Coordinates of C-alpha atoms and ligand atoms in Angstrom, one line a residue:
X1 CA 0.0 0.0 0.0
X2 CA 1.2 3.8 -0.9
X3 CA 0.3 6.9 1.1
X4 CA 0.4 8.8 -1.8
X5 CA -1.0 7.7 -5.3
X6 CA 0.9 10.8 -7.1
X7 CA 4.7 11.2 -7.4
X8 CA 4.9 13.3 -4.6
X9 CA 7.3 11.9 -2.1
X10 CA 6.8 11.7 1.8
X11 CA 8.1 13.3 5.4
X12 CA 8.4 10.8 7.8
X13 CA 9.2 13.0 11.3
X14 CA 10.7 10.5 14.2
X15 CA 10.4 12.0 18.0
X16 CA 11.1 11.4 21.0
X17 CA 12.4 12.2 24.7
X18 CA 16.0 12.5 24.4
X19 CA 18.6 9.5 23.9
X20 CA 15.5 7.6 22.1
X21 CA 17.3 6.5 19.7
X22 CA 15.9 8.9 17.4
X23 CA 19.2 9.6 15.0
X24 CA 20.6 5.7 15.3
X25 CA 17.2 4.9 13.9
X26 CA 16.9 7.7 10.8
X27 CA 19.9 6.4 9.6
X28 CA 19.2 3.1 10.0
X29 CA 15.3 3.8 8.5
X30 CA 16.9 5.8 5.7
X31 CA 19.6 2.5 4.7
X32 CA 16.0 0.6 4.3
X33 CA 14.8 2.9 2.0
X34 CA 17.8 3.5 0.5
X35 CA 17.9 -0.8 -0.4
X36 CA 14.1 -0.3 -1.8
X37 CA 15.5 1.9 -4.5
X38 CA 14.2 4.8 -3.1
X39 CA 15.5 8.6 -3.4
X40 CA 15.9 9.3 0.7
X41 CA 16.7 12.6 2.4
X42 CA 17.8 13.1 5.6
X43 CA 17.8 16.2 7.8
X44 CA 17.3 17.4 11.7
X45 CA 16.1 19.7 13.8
X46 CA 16.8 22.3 15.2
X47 CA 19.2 22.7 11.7
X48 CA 19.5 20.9 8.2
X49 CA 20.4 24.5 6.7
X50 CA 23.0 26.7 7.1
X51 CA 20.6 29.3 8.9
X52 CA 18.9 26.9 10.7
X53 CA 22.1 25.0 12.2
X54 CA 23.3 28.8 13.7
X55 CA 20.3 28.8 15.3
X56 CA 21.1 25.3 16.8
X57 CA 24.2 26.7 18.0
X58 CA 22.1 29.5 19.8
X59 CA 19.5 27.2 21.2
X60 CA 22.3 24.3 22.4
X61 CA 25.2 26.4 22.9
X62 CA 24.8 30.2 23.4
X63 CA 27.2 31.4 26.5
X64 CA 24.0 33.1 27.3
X65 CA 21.6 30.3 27.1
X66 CA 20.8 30.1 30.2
X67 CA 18.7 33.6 30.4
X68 CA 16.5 32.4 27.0
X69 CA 12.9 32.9 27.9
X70 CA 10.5 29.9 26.4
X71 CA 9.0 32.3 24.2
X72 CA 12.0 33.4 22.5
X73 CA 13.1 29.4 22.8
X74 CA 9.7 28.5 21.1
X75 CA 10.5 31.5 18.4
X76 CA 14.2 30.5 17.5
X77 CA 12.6 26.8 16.9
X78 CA 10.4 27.8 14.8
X79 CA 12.4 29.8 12.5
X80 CA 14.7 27.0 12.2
X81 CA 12.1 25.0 11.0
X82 CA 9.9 27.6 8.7
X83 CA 13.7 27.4 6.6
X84 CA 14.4 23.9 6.8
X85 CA 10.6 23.2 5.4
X86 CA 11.4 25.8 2.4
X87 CA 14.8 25.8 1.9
X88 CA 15.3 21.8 2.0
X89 CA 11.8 19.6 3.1
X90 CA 9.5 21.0 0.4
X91 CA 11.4 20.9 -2.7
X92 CA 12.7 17.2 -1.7
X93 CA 9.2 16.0 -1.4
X94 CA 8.2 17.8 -4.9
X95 CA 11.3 15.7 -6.3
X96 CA 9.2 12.8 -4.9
X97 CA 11.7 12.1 -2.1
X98 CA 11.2 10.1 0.8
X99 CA 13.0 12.8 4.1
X100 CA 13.1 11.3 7.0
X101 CA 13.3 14.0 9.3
X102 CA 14.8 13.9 13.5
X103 CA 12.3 15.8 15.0
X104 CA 9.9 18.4 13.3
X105 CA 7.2 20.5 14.8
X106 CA 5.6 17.9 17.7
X107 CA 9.1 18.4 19.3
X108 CA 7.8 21.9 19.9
X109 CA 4.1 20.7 20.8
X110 CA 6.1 18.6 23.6
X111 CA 8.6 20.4 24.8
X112 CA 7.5 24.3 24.7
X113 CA 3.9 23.6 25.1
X114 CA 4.0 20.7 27.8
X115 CA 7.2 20.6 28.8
X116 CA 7.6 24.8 29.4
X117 CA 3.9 25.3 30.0
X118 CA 3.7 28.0 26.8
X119 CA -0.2 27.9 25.9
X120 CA -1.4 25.3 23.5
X121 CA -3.0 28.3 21.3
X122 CA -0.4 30.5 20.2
X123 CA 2.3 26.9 20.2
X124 CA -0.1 25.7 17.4
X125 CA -0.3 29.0 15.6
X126 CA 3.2 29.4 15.6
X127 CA 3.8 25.7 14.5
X128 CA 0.9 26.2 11.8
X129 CA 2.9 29.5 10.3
X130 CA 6.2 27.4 10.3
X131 CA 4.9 24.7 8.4
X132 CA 2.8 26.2 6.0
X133 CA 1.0 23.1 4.2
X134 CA 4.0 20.7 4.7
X135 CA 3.0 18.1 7.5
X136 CA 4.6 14.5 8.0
X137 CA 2.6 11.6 6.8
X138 CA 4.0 9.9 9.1
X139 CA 5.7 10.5 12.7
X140 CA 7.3 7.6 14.3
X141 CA 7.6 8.3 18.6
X142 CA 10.1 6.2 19.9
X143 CA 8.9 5.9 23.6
X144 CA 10.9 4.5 26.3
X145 CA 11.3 5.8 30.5
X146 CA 12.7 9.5 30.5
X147 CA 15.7 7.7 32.6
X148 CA 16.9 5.3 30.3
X149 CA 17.0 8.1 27.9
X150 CA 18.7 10.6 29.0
X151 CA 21.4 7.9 30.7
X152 CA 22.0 6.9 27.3
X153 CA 22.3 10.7 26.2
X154 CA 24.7 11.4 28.9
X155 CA 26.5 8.3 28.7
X156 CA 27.4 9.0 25.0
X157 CA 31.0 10.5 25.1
X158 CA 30.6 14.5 24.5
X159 CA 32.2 17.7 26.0
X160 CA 29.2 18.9 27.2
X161 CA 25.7 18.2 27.9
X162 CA 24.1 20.9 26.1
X163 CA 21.9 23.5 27.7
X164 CA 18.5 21.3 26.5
X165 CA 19.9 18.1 28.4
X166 CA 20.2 20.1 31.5
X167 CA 16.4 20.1 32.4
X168 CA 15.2 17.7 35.4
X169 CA 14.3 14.2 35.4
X170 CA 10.4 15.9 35.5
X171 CA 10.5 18.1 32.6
X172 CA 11.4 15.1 30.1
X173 CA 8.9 12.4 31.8
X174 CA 6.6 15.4 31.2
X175 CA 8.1 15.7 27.5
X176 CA 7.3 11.7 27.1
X177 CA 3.8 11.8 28.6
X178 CA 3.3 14.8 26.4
X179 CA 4.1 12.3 23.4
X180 CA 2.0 9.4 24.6
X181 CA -1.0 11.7 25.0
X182 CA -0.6 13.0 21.2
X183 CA -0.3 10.1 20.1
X184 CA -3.7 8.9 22.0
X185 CA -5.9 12.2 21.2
X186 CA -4.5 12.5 17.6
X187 CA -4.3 9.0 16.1
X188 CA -4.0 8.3 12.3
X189 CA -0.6 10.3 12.0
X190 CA 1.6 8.4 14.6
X191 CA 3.5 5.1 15.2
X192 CA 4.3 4.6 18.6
X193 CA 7.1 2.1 18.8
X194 CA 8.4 1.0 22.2
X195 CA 12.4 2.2 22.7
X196 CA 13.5 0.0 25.1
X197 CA 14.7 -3.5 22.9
X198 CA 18.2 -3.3 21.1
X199 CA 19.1 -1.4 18.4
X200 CA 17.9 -3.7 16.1
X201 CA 14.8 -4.9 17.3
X202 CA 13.9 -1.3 17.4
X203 CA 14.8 -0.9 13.9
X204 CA 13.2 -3.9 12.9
X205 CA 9.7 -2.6 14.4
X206 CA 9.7 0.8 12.8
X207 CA 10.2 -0.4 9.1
X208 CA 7.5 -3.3 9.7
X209 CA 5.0 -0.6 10.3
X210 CA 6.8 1.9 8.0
X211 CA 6.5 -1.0 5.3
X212 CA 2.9 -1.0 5.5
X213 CA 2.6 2.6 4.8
X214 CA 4.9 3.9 2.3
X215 CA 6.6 0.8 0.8
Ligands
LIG1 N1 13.8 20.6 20.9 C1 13.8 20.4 19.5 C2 12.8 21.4 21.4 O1 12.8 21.7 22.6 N2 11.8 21.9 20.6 C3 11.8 21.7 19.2 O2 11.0 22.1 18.5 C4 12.9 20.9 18.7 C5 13.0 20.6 17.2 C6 17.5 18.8 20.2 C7 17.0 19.4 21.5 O3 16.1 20.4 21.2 C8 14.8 20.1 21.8 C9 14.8 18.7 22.0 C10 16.2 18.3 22.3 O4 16.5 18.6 23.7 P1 19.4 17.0 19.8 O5 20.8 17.0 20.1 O6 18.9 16.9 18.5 O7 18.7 18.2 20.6 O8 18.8 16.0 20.9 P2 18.0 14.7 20.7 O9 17.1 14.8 19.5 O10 17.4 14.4 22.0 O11 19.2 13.7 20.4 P3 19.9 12.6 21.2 O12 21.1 12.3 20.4 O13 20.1 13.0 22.6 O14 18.9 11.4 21.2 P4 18.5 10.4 20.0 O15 18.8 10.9 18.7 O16 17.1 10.1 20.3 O17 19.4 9.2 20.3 P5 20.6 8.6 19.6 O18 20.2 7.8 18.4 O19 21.6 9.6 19.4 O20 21.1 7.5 20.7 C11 21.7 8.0 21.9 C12 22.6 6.9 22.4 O21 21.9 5.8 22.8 C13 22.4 4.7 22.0 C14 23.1 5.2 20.8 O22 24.1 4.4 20.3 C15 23.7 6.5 21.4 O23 24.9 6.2 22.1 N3 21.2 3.9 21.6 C16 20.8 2.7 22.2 N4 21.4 2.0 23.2 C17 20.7 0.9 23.5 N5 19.6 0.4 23.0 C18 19.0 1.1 21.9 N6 17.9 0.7 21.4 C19 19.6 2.4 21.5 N7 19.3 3.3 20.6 C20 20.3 4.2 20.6

């Protein structure tokens, strides 16, 4: 079965709380595609542009992170994505690419909305106006205990934890029930997928329900 009966291609958005195994599995996803012949893109967010990876560096790194409101936080999110759909995401899926994309706009849902508290309204208008008309067909949560997570993040040799993976243990189970409940009160979109098997029997579950979809 095909989502799409034209030649337009298709976003597939992966989320999750943080060490999910979100990356290991786009490149992993993207490898399966890549075997089926098809055309795949991949990209990230906050970045996957050369504007929108300076704004990483702002968000993830800024000296003066630490006094970033969540408004301007939700803002500077945005903005990286409103270029990444333009600049990169929309043209690839005119070419009738398949872009599989680590995170997209329910990180922002999750984390400004639930996890800062901003008001659902103006997170959804400000999500809508980034996006334009370019939603995923399909977003695959990888859902797994907020500890085991962010262990794995921190575990993973780096410098620095940046200033996102700094939060409390309560902001990202906050960020992962925020998931579960989209998920639950907007079915059609989503593929829950639980995080906590290997590597590969994670992998193995995504592209059995990806297959179904788009393959
Ligand atoms: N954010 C982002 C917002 O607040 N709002 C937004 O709108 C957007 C877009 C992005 C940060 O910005 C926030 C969310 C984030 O805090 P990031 O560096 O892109 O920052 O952070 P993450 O997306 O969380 O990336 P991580 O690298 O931390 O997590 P991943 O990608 O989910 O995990 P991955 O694949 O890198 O794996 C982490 C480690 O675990 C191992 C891997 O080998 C790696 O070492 N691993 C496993 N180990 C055991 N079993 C498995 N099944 C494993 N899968 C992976």
């Amino acid at each position: 079965m095909s989502l799409n009966d034209d030649n337009r291609g298709y976003l597939i958005t992966f989320e999750g709380s943080e060490g999910s195994g979100k990356t290991t599995q786009v490149n992993r996803i993207a490898e399966r595609f890549e075997k089926h012949n098809y055309d795949v893109l991949v990209t990230r967010e906050p970045g996957g542009t050369p504007i929108g990876e300076e704004i990483r560096r702002i968000l993830m790194h800024s000296e003066n992170g630490g006094a970033m409101t969540p408004e301007a936080e939700l803002l500077l999110f945005a903005a990286s994505r409103a270029q990444l759909v333009r600049e990169v995401i929309a043209p690839a899926i005119s070419a009738g690419k398949v872009v599989l994309c680590d995170r997209f706009l329910d990180s922002t849902t999750v984390y400004q909305g639930v996890g800062r508290r901003i008001a659902s309204g103006p997170v959804q208008m400000i999500n809508e106006f980034a996006v334009g008309r370019v939603m995923p067909d399909v977003t695959v949560i990888i859902d797994l205990p907020a500890e085991v997570g962010l262990e794995r993040a921190r575990r993973r040799a780096r410098e620095m934890p940046d200033r996102m993976e700094q939060e409390n243990i309560e902001f990202y189970r906050k960020v992962r029930q925020g998931y579960l409940i989209l998920a639950k009160t907007l079915p059609g979109r989503y593929i829950v997928v639980d995080g906590t098997g290997s590597i590969e029997e994670v992998e193995e579950t995504i592209w059995r329900e990806l297959k179904k979809l788009v393959v």
